[in-house]
Tab-separated table of C-alpha atoms in Angstrom:
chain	number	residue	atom	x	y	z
A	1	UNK	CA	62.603	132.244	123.694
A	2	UNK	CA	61.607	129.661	126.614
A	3	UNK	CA	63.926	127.861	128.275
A	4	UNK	CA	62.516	124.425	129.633
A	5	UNK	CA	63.987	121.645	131.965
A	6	UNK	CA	65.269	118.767	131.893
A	7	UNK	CA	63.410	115.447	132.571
A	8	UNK	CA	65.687	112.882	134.149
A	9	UNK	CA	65.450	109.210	136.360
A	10	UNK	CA	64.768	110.969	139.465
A	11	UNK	CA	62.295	113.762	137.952
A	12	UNK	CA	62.498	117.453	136.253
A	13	UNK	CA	65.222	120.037	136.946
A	14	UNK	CA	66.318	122.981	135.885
A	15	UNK	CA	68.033	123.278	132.406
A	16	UNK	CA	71.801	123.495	132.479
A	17	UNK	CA	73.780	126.235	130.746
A	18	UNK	CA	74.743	124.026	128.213
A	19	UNK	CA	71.252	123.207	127.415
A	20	UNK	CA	70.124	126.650	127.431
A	21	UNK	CA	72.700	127.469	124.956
A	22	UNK	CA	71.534	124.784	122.458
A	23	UNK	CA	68.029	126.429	122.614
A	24	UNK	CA	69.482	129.909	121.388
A	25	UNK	CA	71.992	128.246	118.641
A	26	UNK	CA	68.803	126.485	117.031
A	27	UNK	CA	67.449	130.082	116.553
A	28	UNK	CA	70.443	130.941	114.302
A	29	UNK	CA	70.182	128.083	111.590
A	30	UNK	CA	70.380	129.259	108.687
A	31	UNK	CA	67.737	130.535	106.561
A	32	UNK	CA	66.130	127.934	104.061
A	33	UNK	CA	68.267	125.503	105.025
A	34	UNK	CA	66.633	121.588	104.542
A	35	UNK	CA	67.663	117.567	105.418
A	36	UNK	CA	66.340	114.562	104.732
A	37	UNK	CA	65.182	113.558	108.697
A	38	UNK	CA	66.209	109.783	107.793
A	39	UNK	CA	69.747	110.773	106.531
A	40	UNK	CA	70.087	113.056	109.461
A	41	UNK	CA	68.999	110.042	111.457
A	42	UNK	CA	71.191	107.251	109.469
A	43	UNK	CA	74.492	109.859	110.282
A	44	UNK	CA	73.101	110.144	114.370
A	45	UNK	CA	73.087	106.029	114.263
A	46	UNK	CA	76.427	105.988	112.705
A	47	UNK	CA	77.701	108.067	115.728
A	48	UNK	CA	76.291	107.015	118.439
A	49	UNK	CA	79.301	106.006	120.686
A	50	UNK	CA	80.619	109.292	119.965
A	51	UNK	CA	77.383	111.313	121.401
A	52	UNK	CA	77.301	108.529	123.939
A	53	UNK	CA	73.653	107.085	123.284
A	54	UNK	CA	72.498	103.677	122.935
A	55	UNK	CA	70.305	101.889	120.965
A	56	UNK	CA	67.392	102.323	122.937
A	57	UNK	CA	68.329	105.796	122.716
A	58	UNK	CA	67.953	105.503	118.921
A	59	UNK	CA	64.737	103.700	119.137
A	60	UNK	CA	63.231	106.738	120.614
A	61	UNK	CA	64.793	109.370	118.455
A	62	UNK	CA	62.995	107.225	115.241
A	63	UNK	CA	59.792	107.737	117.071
A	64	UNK	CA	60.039	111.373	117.813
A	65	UNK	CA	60.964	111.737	113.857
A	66	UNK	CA	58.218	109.893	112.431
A	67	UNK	CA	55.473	112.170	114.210
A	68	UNK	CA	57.390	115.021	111.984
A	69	UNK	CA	54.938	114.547	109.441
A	70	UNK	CA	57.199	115.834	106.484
A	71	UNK	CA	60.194	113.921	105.226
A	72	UNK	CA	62.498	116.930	105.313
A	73	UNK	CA	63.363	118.966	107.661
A	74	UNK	CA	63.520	123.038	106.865
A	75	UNK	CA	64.431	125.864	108.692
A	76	UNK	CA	61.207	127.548	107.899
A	77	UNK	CA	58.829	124.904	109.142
A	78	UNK	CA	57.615	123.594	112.519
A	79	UNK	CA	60.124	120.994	114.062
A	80	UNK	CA	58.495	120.720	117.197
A	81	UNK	CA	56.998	117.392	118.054
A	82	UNK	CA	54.249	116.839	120.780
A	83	UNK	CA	53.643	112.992	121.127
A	84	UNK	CA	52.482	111.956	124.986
A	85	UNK	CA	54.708	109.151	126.435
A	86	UNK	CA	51.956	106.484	125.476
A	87	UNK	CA	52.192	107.387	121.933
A	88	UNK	CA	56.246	107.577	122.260
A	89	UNK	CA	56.166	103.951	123.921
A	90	UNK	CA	54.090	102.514	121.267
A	91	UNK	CA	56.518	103.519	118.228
A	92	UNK	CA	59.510	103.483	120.337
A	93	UNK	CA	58.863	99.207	120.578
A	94	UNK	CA	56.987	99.224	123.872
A	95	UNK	CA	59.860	100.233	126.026
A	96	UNK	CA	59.019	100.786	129.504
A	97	UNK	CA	57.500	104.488	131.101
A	98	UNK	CA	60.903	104.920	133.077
A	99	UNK	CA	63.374	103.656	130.293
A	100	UNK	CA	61.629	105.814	127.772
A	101	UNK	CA	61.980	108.810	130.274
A	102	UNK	CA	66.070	107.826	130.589
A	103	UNK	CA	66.785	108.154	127.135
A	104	UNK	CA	64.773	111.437	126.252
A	105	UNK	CA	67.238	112.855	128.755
A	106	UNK	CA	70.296	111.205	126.590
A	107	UNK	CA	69.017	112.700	123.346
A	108	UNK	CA	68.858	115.700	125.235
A	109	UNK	CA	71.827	115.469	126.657
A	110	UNK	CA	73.959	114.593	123.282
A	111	UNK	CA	72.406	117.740	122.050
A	112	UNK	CA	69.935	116.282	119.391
A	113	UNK	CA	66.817	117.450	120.734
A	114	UNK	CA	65.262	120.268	122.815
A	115	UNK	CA	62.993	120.005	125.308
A	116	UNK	CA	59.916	123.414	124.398
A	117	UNK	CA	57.459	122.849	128.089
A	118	UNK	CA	54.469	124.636	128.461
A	119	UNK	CA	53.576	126.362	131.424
A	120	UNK	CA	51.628	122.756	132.595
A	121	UNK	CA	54.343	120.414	131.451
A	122	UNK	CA	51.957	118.979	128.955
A	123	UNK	CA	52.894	118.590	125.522
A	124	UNK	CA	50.747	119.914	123.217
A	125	UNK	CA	49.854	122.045	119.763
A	126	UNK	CA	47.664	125.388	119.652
A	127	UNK	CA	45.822	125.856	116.070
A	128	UNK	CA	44.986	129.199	114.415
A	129	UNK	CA	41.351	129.841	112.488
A	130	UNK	CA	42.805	128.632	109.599
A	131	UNK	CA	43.853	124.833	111.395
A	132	UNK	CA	47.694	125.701	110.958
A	133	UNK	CA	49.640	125.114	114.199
A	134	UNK	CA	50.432	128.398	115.638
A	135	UNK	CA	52.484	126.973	118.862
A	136	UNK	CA	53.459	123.552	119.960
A	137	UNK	CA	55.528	122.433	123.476
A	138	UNK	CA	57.288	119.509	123.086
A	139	UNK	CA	60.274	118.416	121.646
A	140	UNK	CA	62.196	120.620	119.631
A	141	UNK	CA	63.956	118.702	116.215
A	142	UNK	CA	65.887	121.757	115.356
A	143	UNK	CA	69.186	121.172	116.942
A	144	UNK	CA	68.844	117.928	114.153
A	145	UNK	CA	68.549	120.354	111.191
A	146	UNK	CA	71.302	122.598	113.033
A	147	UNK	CA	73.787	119.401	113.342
A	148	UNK	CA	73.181	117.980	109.825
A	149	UNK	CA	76.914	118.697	108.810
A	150	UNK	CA	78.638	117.935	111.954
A	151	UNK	CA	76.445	114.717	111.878
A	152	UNK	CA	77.581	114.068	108.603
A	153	UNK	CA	80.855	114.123	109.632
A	154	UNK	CA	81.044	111.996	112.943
A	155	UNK	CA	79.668	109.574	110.353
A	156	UNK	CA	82.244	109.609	107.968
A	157	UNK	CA	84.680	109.241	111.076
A	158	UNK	CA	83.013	106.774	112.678
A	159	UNK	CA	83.133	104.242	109.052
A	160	UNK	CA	86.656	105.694	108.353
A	161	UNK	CA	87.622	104.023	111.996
A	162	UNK	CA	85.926	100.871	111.512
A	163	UNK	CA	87.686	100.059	108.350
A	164	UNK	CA	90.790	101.415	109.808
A	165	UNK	CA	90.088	98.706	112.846
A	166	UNK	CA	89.101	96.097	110.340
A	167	UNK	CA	92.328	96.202	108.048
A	168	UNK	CA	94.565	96.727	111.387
A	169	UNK	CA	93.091	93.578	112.804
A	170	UNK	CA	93.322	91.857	109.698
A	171	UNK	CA	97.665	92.787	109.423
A	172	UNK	CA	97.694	91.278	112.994
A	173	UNK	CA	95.797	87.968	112.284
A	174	UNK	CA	98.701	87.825	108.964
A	175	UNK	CA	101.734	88.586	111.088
A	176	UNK	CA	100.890	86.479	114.060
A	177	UNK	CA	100.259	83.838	111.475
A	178	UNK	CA	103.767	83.794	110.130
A	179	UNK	CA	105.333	84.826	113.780
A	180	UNK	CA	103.795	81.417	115.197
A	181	UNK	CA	104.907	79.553	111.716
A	182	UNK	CA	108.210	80.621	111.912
A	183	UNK	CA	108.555	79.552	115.470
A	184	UNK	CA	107.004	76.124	115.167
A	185	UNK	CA	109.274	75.219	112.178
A	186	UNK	CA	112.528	76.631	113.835
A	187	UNK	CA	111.603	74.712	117.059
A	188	UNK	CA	110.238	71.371	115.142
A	189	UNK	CA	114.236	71.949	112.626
A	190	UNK	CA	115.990	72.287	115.876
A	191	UNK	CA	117.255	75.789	114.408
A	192	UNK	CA	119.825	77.592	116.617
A	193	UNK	CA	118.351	80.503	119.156
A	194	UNK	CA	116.078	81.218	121.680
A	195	UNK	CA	112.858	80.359	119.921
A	196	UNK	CA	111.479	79.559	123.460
A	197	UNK	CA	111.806	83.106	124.734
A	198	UNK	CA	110.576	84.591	121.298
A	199	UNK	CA	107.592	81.786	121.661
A	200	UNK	CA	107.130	83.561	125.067
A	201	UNK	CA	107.143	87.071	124.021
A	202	UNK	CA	104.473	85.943	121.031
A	203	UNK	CA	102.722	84.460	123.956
A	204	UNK	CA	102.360	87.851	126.052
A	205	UNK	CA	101.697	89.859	122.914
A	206	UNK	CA	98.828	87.701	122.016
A	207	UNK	CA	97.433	87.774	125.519
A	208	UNK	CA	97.559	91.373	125.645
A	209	UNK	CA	94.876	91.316	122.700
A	210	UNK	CA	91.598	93.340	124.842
A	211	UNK	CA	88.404	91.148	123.687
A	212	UNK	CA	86.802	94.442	122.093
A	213	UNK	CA	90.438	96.174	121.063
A	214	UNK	CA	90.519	99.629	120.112
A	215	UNK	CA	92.548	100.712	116.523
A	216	UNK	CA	95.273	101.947	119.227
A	217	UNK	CA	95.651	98.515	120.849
A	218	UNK	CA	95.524	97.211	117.467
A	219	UNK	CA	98.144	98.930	115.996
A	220	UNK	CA	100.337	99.293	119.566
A	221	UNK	CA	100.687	94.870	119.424
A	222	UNK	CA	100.814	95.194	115.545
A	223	UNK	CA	103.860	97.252	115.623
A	224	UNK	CA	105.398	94.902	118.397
A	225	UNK	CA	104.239	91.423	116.794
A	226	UNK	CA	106.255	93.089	113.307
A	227	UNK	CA	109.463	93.302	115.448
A	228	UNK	CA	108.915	89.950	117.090
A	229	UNK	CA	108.768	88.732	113.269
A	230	UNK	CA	111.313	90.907	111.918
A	231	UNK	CA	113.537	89.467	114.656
A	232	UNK	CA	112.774	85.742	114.047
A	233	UNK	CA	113.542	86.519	110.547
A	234	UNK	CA	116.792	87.937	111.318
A	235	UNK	CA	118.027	85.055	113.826
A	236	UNK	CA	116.693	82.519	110.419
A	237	UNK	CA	118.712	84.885	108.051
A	238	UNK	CA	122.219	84.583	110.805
A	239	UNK	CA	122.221	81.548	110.481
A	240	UNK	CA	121.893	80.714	106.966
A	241	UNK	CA	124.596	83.314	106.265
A	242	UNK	CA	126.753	81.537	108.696
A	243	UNK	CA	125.663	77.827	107.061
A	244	UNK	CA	126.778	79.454	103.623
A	245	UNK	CA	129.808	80.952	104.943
A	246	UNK	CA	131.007	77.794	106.055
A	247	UNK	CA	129.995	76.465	102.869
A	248	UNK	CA	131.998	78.833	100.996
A	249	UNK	CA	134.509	78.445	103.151
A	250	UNK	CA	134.868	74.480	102.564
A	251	UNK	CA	135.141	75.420	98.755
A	252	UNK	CA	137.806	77.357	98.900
A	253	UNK	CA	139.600	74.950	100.772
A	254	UNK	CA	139.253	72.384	97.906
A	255	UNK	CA	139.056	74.969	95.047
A	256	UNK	CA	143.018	76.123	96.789
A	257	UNK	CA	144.066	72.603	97.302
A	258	UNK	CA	143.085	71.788	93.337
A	259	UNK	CA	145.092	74.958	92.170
A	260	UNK	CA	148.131	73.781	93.605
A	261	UNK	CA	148.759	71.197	90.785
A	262	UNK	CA	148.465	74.037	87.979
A	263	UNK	CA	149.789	76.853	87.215
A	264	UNK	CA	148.711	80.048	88.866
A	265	UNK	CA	150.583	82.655	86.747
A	266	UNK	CA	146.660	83.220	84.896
A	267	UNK	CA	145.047	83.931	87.957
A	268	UNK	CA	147.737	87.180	89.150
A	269	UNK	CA	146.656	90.412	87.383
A	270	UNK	CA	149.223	92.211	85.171
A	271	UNK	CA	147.314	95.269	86.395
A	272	UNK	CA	144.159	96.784	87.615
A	273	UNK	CA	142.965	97.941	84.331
A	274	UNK	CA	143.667	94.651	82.466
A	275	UNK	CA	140.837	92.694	85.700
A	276	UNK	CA	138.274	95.783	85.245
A	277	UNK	CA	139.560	96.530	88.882
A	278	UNK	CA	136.342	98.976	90.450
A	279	UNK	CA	137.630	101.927	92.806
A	280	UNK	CA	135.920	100.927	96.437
A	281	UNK	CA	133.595	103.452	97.095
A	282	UNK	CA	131.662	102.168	93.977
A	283	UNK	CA	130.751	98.948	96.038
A	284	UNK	CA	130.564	100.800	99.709
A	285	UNK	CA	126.899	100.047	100.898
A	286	UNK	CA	124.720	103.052	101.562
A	287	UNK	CA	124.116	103.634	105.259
A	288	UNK	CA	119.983	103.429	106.033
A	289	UNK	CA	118.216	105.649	108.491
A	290	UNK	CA	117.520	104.076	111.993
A	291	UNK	CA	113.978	103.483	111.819
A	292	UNK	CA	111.518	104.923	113.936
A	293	UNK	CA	109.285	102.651	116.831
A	294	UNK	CA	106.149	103.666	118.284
A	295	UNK	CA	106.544	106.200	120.980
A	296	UNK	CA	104.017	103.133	123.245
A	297	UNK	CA	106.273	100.310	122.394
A	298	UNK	CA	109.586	102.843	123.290
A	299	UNK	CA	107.537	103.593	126.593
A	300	UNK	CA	106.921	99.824	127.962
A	301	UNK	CA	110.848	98.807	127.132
A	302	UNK	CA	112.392	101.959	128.219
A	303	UNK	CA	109.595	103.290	131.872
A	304	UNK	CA	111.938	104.553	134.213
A	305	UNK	CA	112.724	107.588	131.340
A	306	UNK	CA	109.037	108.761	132.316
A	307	UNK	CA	109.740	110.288	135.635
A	308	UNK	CA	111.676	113.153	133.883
A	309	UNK	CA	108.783	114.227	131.456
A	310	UNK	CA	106.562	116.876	132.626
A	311	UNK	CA	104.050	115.694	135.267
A	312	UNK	CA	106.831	112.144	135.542
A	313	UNK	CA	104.699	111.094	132.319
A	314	UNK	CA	105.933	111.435	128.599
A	315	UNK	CA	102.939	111.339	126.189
A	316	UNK	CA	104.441	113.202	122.889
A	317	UNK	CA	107.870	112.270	121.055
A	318	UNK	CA	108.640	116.017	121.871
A	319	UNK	CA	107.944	115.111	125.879
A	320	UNK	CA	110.082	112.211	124.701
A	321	UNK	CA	113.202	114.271	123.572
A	322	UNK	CA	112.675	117.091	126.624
A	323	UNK	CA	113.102	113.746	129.000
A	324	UNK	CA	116.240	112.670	126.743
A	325	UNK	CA	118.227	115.712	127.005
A	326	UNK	CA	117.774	116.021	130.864
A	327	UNK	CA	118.743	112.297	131.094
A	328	UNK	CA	121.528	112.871	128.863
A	329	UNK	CA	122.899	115.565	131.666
A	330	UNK	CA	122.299	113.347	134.094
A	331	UNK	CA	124.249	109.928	132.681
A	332	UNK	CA	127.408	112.265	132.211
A	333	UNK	CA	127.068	112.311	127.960
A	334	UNK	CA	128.258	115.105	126.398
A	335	UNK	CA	125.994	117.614	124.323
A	336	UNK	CA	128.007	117.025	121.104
A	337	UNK	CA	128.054	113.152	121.730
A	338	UNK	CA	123.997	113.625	121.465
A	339	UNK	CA	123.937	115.851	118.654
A	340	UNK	CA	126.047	113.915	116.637
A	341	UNK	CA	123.614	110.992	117.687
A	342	UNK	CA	120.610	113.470	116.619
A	343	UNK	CA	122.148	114.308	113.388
A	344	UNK	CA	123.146	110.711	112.326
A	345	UNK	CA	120.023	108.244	113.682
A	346	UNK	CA	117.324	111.157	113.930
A	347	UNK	CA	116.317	113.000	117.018
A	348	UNK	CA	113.682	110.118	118.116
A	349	UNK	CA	116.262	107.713	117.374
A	350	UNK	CA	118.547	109.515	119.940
A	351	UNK	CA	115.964	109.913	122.486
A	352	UNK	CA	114.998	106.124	122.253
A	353	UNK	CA	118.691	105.242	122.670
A	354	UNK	CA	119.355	107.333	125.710
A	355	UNK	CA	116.072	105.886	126.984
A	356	UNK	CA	117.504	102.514	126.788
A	357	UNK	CA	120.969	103.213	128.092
A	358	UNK	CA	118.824	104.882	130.957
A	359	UNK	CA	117.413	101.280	131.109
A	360	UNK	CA	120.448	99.825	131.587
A	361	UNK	CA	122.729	102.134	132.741
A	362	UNK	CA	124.114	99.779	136.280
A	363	UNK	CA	125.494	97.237	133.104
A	364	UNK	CA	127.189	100.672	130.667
A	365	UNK	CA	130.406	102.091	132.604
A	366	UNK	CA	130.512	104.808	130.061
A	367	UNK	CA	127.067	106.112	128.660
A	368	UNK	CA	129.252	109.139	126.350
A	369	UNK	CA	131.305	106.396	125.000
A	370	UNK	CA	128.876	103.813	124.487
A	371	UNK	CA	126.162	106.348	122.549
A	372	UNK	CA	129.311	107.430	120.392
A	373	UNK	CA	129.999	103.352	119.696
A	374	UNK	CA	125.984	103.440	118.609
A	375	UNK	CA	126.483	106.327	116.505
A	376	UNK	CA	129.249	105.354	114.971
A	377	UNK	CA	127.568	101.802	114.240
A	378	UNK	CA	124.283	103.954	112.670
A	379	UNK	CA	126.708	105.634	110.511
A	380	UNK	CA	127.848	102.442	108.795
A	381	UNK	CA	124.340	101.047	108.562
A	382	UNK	CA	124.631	98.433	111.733
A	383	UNK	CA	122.677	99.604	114.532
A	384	UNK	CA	119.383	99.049	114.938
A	385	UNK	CA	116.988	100.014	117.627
A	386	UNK	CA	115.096	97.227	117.246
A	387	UNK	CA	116.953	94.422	118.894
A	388	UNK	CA	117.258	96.974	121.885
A	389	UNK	CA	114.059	97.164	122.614
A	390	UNK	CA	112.966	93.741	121.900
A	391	UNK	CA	115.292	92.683	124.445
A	392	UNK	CA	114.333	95.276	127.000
A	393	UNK	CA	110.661	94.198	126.202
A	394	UNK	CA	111.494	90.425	126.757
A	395	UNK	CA	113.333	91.707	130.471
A	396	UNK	CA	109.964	93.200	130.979
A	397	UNK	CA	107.845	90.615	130.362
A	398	UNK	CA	109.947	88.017	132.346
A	399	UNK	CA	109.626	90.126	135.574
A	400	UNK	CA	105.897	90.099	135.299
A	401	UNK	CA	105.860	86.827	134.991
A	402	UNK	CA	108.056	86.459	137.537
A	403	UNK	CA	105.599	88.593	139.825
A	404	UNK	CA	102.803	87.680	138.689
């Protein structure tokens, strides 16, 4: 087998051992094996960010294919292609001599084609008696046939991500909808709470929206922008429970000052039985797990726990918990004050609570006590991380405004 170069901006060097290794794989493709050169090409288009060409890059790689005279490409057939540059500019939209030259080496590069030189550099066929092609130096469109599969597959990742992106971006657009409806009609109703602070943290969030966002940063302000609501909703839900209490309250006032005229012998139960009395537990509400946040959204409310993952960085939940259990040494708390927090809100749970008395641990004169308070709370079904780290979020984003 030859081994070529590698034509770049600045000229022809020596093929890398990467490169070299692509021209011996493309000798091991399996016998009879065929693709349609325009799928194979549709699937290369689909994934081009992920081999890192452009679409200049793609323009070129359509005009190597169509001077493949067959549509398919087989294992047992000639893939080499030996157009000269003038021929490649002309079907490759007139790009220019040095442009052309830039993206060969990318298709190279991104493993798609091989470069086959002859001894002059020329590209070129040789012909038997019979007018069949006996040896060509060009470029090689085996590594094509080779990656049909993988191809395939970066395809099928690639649209798999974009939909993912599309109905991401589409839950944002809905929840920051009803975040910034909820916050103009509790501010317009004169509703109690901070709604300018929440209108602030809505605010940042939206700012923080990149103009080309990833499905990370997508789902990373997603996840945030659902507390922000879930928290507006909650403040909205306070205070009609307190509006109905007082309510209530009012009618039992009157309902207590009517009975007083009558007789209230009918309303005191002979016994339990006779009233369909219920034994407690029947009524007792069932305690819900402590839900889960984003390891991202833990990490900007709760930074300073970073410095005691491996490397001062955390980027795992398991990181996360290696970080908790050292902080939890440090703060004093004892290990069965954590593992009852483990066992009752989760391990994660745990973690992101020690994180956050970490956060505030000049305010908490007794981290051990106050985790077994939070427990204890999570057992009954009334903790919640959530307004913990919305609060530590809104700290955050106060000081950079502050310093910024």
């Amino acid at each position: 087998m030859q081994i070529g170069s590698v034509t770049t901006p600045f000229g022809r060097r020596p093929a890398t051992l990467a490169l070299v290794k692509r021209q011996i794989e493309t000798s091991k493709i399996k016998p009879g094996k065929t693709a349609d050169k325009w799928k194979v090409f549709r699937d290369a288009s689909e994934a081009r960010e992920l081999l890192g060409l452009q679409d200049r890059s793609l323009a070129v790689l359509d005009a190597l294919l169509s001077f493949h005279p067959d549509t398919e490409l087989r294992q047992d057939a000639q893939l080499i292609v030996f157009p000269s540059n003038t021929q490649l500019t002309l079907r490759a939209h007139g790009i220019a001599g040095a442009t052309l030259r830039r993206h060969l080496a990318l298709l190279v590069e991104a493993g798609l084609i091989v470069r086959k030189d002859s001894a002059n550099g020329k590209r070129y066929a040789r012909k038997d008696k019979a007018g069949a092609i006996d040896s060509a130096f060009g470029f090689d469109l085996s590594p094509l046939l080779m990656r049909t599969d993988e191809l395939a597959m970066m395809a099928q990742q690639v649209v798999a991500d974009r939909f993912a992106l599309r109905r991401a971006k589409e839950n944002l657009t809905i929840c920051r909808r009803d975040v910034r409806k909820l916050i103009s009609a509790a501010i317009e109703e004169g509703a109690s709470g901070n709604w300018e602070s929440i209108e602030a943290m809505y605010i940042g969030l939206v700012g923080r929206i990149p103009r080309s966002p990833t499905l990370s940063d997508v789902n990373s302000i997603l996840d945030e922008m659902e507390l922000l609501l879930q928290e507006a909703v909650n403040i909205l839900e306070m205070q009609q429970k307190d509006e109905n209490n007082s309510t209530n309250g009012d009618q039992n006032e009157r309902h207590i000052q009517n009975s007083n005229t009558e007789s209230i012998t009918e309303f005191e139960p002979s016994s339990e039985n006779e009233q369909g009395a219920k034994p407690v537990d029947d009524d007792r509400p069932k305690r819900e797990p402590v839900r889960n946040f984003p390891l991202g959204m833990v990490m900007r409310a709760c930074p300073e726990i970073a410095i005691y993952g491996p490397g001062g960085t955390i980027g795992s939940w398991r990181e996360m918990m290696g970080a908790a259990v050292v902080v939890r040494s440090m703060l004093g708390v004892s290990p069965s004050a954590y593992q009852e927090a483990c066992e009752v809100m989760g391990p994660e749970s745990a973690a992101t609570a020690i994180a956050c008395i970490l956060e505030r641990a000049g305010h908490i004169n007794s981290p051990g006590g106050y985790l077994r308070d939070l427990t204890r709370k999570a057992a009954r079904g009334e903790f919640s991380l959530g307004p913990a780290l919305m609060a530590l979020l809104r700290v955050d984003g106060d000081s950079n405004r502050r310093t910024g």
